């Protein structure tokens, strides 16, 4: 598969993930399961853009690791702040 | 059939820095700036869970989804512009860049109608903490898209005048990297503001 063909397919996948996410957001009740799905979707979309659209998969290691880390940490924070919101509120109360 | 992309003469070399070091200093600064703003979002959400549960339901999910598709597509178009330039097809590259511009204009038109829709439904920056965070995040992102459009016009002019070649199109790659970063930020803003409730 050529690089061009790969990003064609990944573009379609990103659009499909976006539409599926909106459908879920509209039709499902809030809860931990939907939060996990949203966090996972953020991680997958971010990794696709970083690795293939930005072409960092084979690029400078430090830049690649920093950009990839963003999409490990942020989805994790989404889940943790949903689970431990009260703790975060107490921690950040002056 | 191979399941992963095969490398060709036009593909970038391993270990390289796409664009240049300067643009990556800018991109990492942008990502840090938004990391701080996301931190504000998470802290505000922890303190006012009811506001953040009700807030997204008052926004136009259609506008948010449309803007996400426009940002993703803009990223896809600019990736194609770089590929066309590597294949020594500057006219095709310019056409992809025009599509990027159309996607960016579509983003601003959608935002205009979304903000008008908000006002019609009684939503302003003073409606509550969720909407203060919503306007702060989306306006900051809009400013970054605006900087991107200025860069895009410059890259389009350079492409039109034949300033880039398959061997040297560093400026176009630097712009592409910035545009992808702006797309990445939106891919986080969208679920935080429109989907999580």
mmCIF file of N, CA and C in Angstrom, chain B residues 25-84:
data_model
loop_
_atom_site.group_PDB
_atom_site.id
_atom_site.type_symbol
_atom_site.label_atom_id
_atom_site.label_comp_id
_atom_site.label_asym_id
_atom_site.label_seq_id
_atom_site.Cartn_x
_atom_site.Cartn_y
_atom_site.Cartn_z
ATOM 1 N N UNK B 25 9.389 24.111 17.563
ATOM 2 C CA UNK B 25 9.390 24.891 18.819
ATOM 3 C C UNK B 25 8.020 25.550 18.970
ATOM 4 N N UNK B 26 7.491 26.078 17.854
ATOM 5 C CA UNK B 26 6.164 26.706 17.870
ATOM 6 C C UNK B 26 5.060 25.706 18.184
ATOM 7 N N UNK B 27 5.120 24.550 17.535
ATOM 8 C CA UNK B 27 4.071 23.529 17.730
ATOM 9 C C UNK B 27 4.064 23.030 19.179
ATOM 10 N N UNK B 28 5.256 22.758 19.720
ATOM 11 C CA UNK B 28 5.313 22.258 21.105
ATOM 12 C C UNK B 28 4.863 23.338 22.100
ATOM 13 N N UNK B 29 5.122 24.619 21.753
ATOM 14 C CA UNK B 29 4.608 25.712 22.598
ATOM 15 C C UNK B 29 3.087 25.738 22.541
ATOM 16 N N UNK B 30 2.545 25.565 21.329
ATOM 17 C CA UNK B 30 1.086 25.561 21.155
ATOM 18 C C UNK B 30 0.458 24.414 21.960
ATOM 19 N N UNK B 31 1.076 23.233 21.879
ATOM 20 C CA UNK B 31 0.538 22.080 22.599
ATOM 21 C C UNK B 31 0.612 22.300 24.119
ATOM 22 N N UNK B 32 1.686 22.982 24.577
ATOM 23 C CA UNK B 32 1.831 23.282 26.003
ATOM 24 C C UNK B 32 0.764 24.282 26.447
ATOM 25 N N UNK B 33 0.558 25.310 25.607
ATOM 26 C CA UNK B 33 -0.473 26.315 25.909
ATOM 27 C C UNK B 33 -1.835 25.639 26.079
ATOM 28 N N UNK B 34 -2.169 24.750 25.146
ATOM 29 C CA UNK B 34 -3.468 24.082 25.229
ATOM 30 C C UNK B 34 -3.514 23.072 26.384
ATOM 31 N N UNK B 35 -2.363 22.489 26.733
ATOM 32 C CA UNK B 35 -2.337 21.581 27.887
ATOM 33 C C UNK B 35 -2.756 22.341 29.150
ATOM 34 N N UNK B 36 -2.290 23.599 29.277
ATOM 35 C CA UNK B 36 -2.677 24.425 30.427
ATOM 36 C C UNK B 36 -4.179 24.711 30.396
ATOM 37 N N UNK B 37 -4.687 25.043 29.196
ATOM 38 C CA UNK B 37 -6.126 25.327 29.075
ATOM 39 C C UNK B 37 -6.959 24.073 29.355
ATOM 40 N N UNK B 38 -6.468 22.909 28.918
ATOM 41 C CA UNK B 38 -7.191 21.662 29.223
ATOM 42 C C UNK B 38 -7.170 21.407 30.734
ATOM 43 N N UNK B 39 -6.047 21.783 31.377
ATOM 44 C CA UNK B 39 -5.958 21.657 32.833
ATOM 45 C C UNK B 39 -7.040 22.488 33.510
ATOM 46 N N UNK B 40 -7.243 23.719 33.007
ATOM 47 C CA UNK B 40 -8.307 24.586 33.541
ATOM 48 C C UNK B 40 -9.670 23.914 33.346
ATOM 49 N N UNK B 41 -9.871 23.318 32.158
ATOM 50 C CA UNK B 41 -11.136 22.617 31.868
ATOM 51 C C UNK B 41 -11.370 21.510 32.908
ATOM 52 N N UNK B 42 -10.354 20.662 33.139
ATOM 53 C CA UNK B 42 -10.540 19.515 34.044
ATOM 54 C C UNK B 42 -10.804 19.968 35.484
ATOM 55 N N UNK B 43 -10.087 21.030 35.909
ATOM 56 C CA UNK B 43 -10.294 21.528 37.277
ATOM 57 C C UNK B 43 -11.696 22.139 37.413
ATOM 58 N N UNK B 44 -12.095 22.942 36.406
ATOM 59 C CA UNK B 44 -13.438 23.550 36.454
ATOM 60 C C UNK B 44 -14.508 22.460 36.450
ATOM 61 N N UNK B 45 -14.283 21.402 35.671
ATOM 62 C CA UNK B 45 -15.254 20.295 35.576
ATOM 63 C C UNK B 45 -15.371 19.564 36.925
ATOM 64 N N UNK B 46 -14.221 19.432 37.597
ATOM 65 C CA UNK B 46 -14.244 18.752 38.895
ATOM 66 C C UNK B 46 -15.014 19.574 39.936
ATOM 67 N N UNK B 47 -14.917 20.917 39.828
ATOM 68 C CA UNK B 47 -15.592 21.777 40.794
ATOM 69 C C UNK B 47 -17.076 21.979 40.485
ATOM 70 N N UNK B 48 -17.423 21.954 39.188
ATOM 71 C CA UNK B 48 -18.809 22.223 38.793
ATOM 72 C C UNK B 48 -19.337 21.104 37.883
ATOM 73 N N UNK B 49 -19.421 19.874 38.427
ATOM 74 C CA UNK B 49 -19.821 18.741 37.572
ATOM 75 C C UNK B 49 -21.201 18.899 36.932
ATOM 76 N N UNK B 50 -22.129 19.539 37.658
ATOM 77 C CA UNK B 50 -23.486 19.695 37.095
ATOM 78 C C UNK B 50 -23.478 20.616 35.882
ATOM 79 N N UNK B 51 -22.718 21.712 35.966
ATOM 80 C CA UNK B 51 -22.613 22.646 34.823
ATOM 81 C C UNK B 51 -22.024 21.948 33.605
ATOM 82 N N UNK B 52 -21.009 21.097 33.847
ATOM 83 C CA UNK B 52 -20.348 20.426 32.733
ATOM 84 C C UNK B 52 -21.150 19.232 32.225
ATOM 85 N N UNK B 53 -22.130 18.784 33.022
ATOM 86 C CA UNK B 53 -23.015 17.716 32.562
ATOM 87 C C UNK B 53 -24.094 18.309 31.665
ATOM 88 N N UNK B 54 -24.580 19.492 32.047
ATOM 89 C CA UNK B 54 -25.687 20.110 31.302
ATOM 90 C C UNK B 54 -25.192 20.926 30.106
ATOM 91 N N UNK B 55 -23.997 21.513 30.218
ATOM 92 C CA UNK B 55 -23.485 22.423 29.189
ATOM 93 C C UNK B 55 -23.463 21.869 27.772
ATOM 94 N N UNK B 56 -22.837 20.695 27.552
ATOM 95 C CA UNK B 56 -22.730 20.181 26.176
ATOM 96 C C UNK B 56 -24.097 19.976 25.503
ATOM 97 N N UNK B 57 -25.127 19.708 26.310
ATOM 98 C CA UNK B 57 -26.461 19.477 25.738
ATOM 99 C C UNK B 57 -27.052 20.759 25.166
ATOM 100 N N UNK B 58 -26.513 21.912 25.582
ATOM 101 C CA UNK B 58 -27.013 23.195 25.079
ATOM 102 C C UNK B 58 -26.250 23.671 23.845
ATOM 103 N N UNK B 59 -25.192 22.926 23.469
ATOM 104 C CA UNK B 59 -24.413 23.305 22.277
ATOM 105 C C UNK B 59 -24.934 22.569 21.051
ATOM 106 N N UNK B 60 -24.572 23.081 19.857
ATOM 107 C CA UNK B 60 -24.962 22.422 18.612
ATOM 108 C C UNK B 60 -23.949 21.313 18.292
ATOM 109 N N UNK B 61 -24.353 20.073 18.513
ATOM 110 C CA UNK B 61 -23.466 18.940 18.210
ATOM 111 C C UNK B 61 -23.193 18.875 16.708
ATOM 112 N N UNK B 62 -24.186 19.287 15.918
ATOM 113 C CA UNK B 62 -24.008 19.295 14.461
ATOM 114 C C UNK B 62 -22.841 20.219 14.063
ATOM 115 N N UNK B 63 -22.821 21.428 14.650
ATOM 116 C CA UNK B 63 -21.742 22.379 14.330
ATOM 117 C C UNK B 63 -20.381 21.816 14.761
ATOM 118 N N UNK B 64 -20.351 21.212 15.944
ATOM 119 C CA UNK B 64 -19.094 20.638 16.436
ATOM 120 C C UNK B 64 -18.608 19.503 15.546
ATOM 121 N N UNK B 65 -19.534 18.647 15.128
ATOM 122 C CA UNK B 65 -19.170 17.517 14.264
ATOM 123 C C UNK B 65 -18.683 18.011 12.902
ATOM 124 N N UNK B 66 -19.423 18.995 12.345
ATOM 125 C CA UNK B 66 -19.045 19.536 11.032
ATOM 126 C C UNK B 66 -17.640 20.150 11.087
ATOM 127 N N UNK B 67 -17.362 20.896 12.161
ATOM 128 C CA UNK B 67 -16.036 21.502 12.285
ATOM 129 C C UNK B 67 -14.944 20.449 12.436
ATOM 130 N N UNK B 68 -15.271 19.350 13.110
ATOM 131 C CA UNK B 68 -14.283 18.274 13.268
ATOM 132 C C UNK B 68 -13.968 17.659 11.898
ATOM 133 N N UNK B 69 -15.007 17.431 11.100
ATOM 134 C CA UNK B 69 -14.784 16.854 9.769
ATOM 135 C C UNK B 69 -13.999 17.832 8.887
ATOM 136 N N UNK B 70 -14.287 19.136 9.032
ATOM 137 C CA UNK B 70 -13.543 20.134 8.246
ATOM 138 C C UNK B 70 -12.072 20.174 8.668
ATOM 139 N N UNK B 71 -11.806 20.075 9.974
ATOM 140 C CA UNK B 71 -10.409 20.097 10.440
ATOM 141 C C UNK B 71 -9.661 18.841 9.982
ATOM 142 N N UNK B 72 -10.308 17.678 10.129
ATOM 143 C CA UNK B 72 -9.679 16.416 9.695
ATOM 144 C C UNK B 72 -9.405 16.461 8.192
ATOM 145 N N UNK B 73 -10.386 16.974 7.441
ATOM 146 C CA UNK B 73 -10.240 17.013 5.984
ATOM 147 C C UNK B 73 -9.141 17.997 5.580
ATOM 148 N N UNK B 74 -9.060 19.138 6.283
ATOM 149 C CA UNK B 74 -7.993 20.097 6.002
ATOM 150 C C UNK B 74 -6.628 19.447 6.185
ATOM 151 N N UNK B 75 -6.510 18.640 7.238
ATOM 152 C CA UNK B 75 -5.263 17.925 7.520
ATOM 153 C C UNK B 75 -4.951 16.935 6.386
ATOM 154 N N UNK B 76 -5.992 16.238 5.947
ATOM 155 C CA UNK B 76 -5.841 15.271 4.849
ATOM 156 C C UNK B 76 -5.435 15.987 3.551
ATOM 157 N N UNK B 77 -6.063 17.129 3.286
ATOM 158 C CA UNK B 77 -5.749 17.877 2.058
ATOM 159 C C UNK B 77 -4.292 18.355 2.063
ATOM 160 N N UNK B 78 -3.829 18.860 3.211
ATOM 161 C CA UNK B 78 -2.450 19.380 3.252
ATOM 162 C C UNK B 78 -1.437 18.231 3.147
ATOM 163 N N UNK B 79 -1.786 17.061 3.691
ATOM 164 C CA UNK B 79 -0.892 15.896 3.543
ATOM 165 C C UNK B 79 -0.770 15.539 2.053
ATOM 166 N N UNK B 80 -1.884 15.646 1.331
ATOM 167 C CA UNK B 80 -1.867 15.378 -0.109
ATOM 168 C C UNK B 80 -1.070 16.433 -0.882
ATOM 169 N N UNK B 81 -1.143 17.689 -0.421
ATOM 170 C CA UNK B 81 -0.374 18.761 -1.079
ATOM 171 C C UNK B 81 1.125 18.460 -0.988
ATOM 172 N N UNK B 82 1.562 17.969 0.178
ATOM 173 C CA UNK B 82 2.987 17.637 0.365
ATOM 174 C C UNK B 82 3.369 16.450 -0.531
ATOM 175 N N UNK B 83 2.504 15.441 -0.581
ATOM 176 C CA UNK B 83 2.785 14.265 -1.424
ATOM 177 C C UNK B 83 2.908 14.691 -2.896
ATOM 178 N N UNK B 84 1.976 15.550 -3.354
ATOM 179 C CA UNK B 84 2.012 16.006 -4.759
ATOM 180 C C UNK B 84 3.303 16.769 -5.044
#
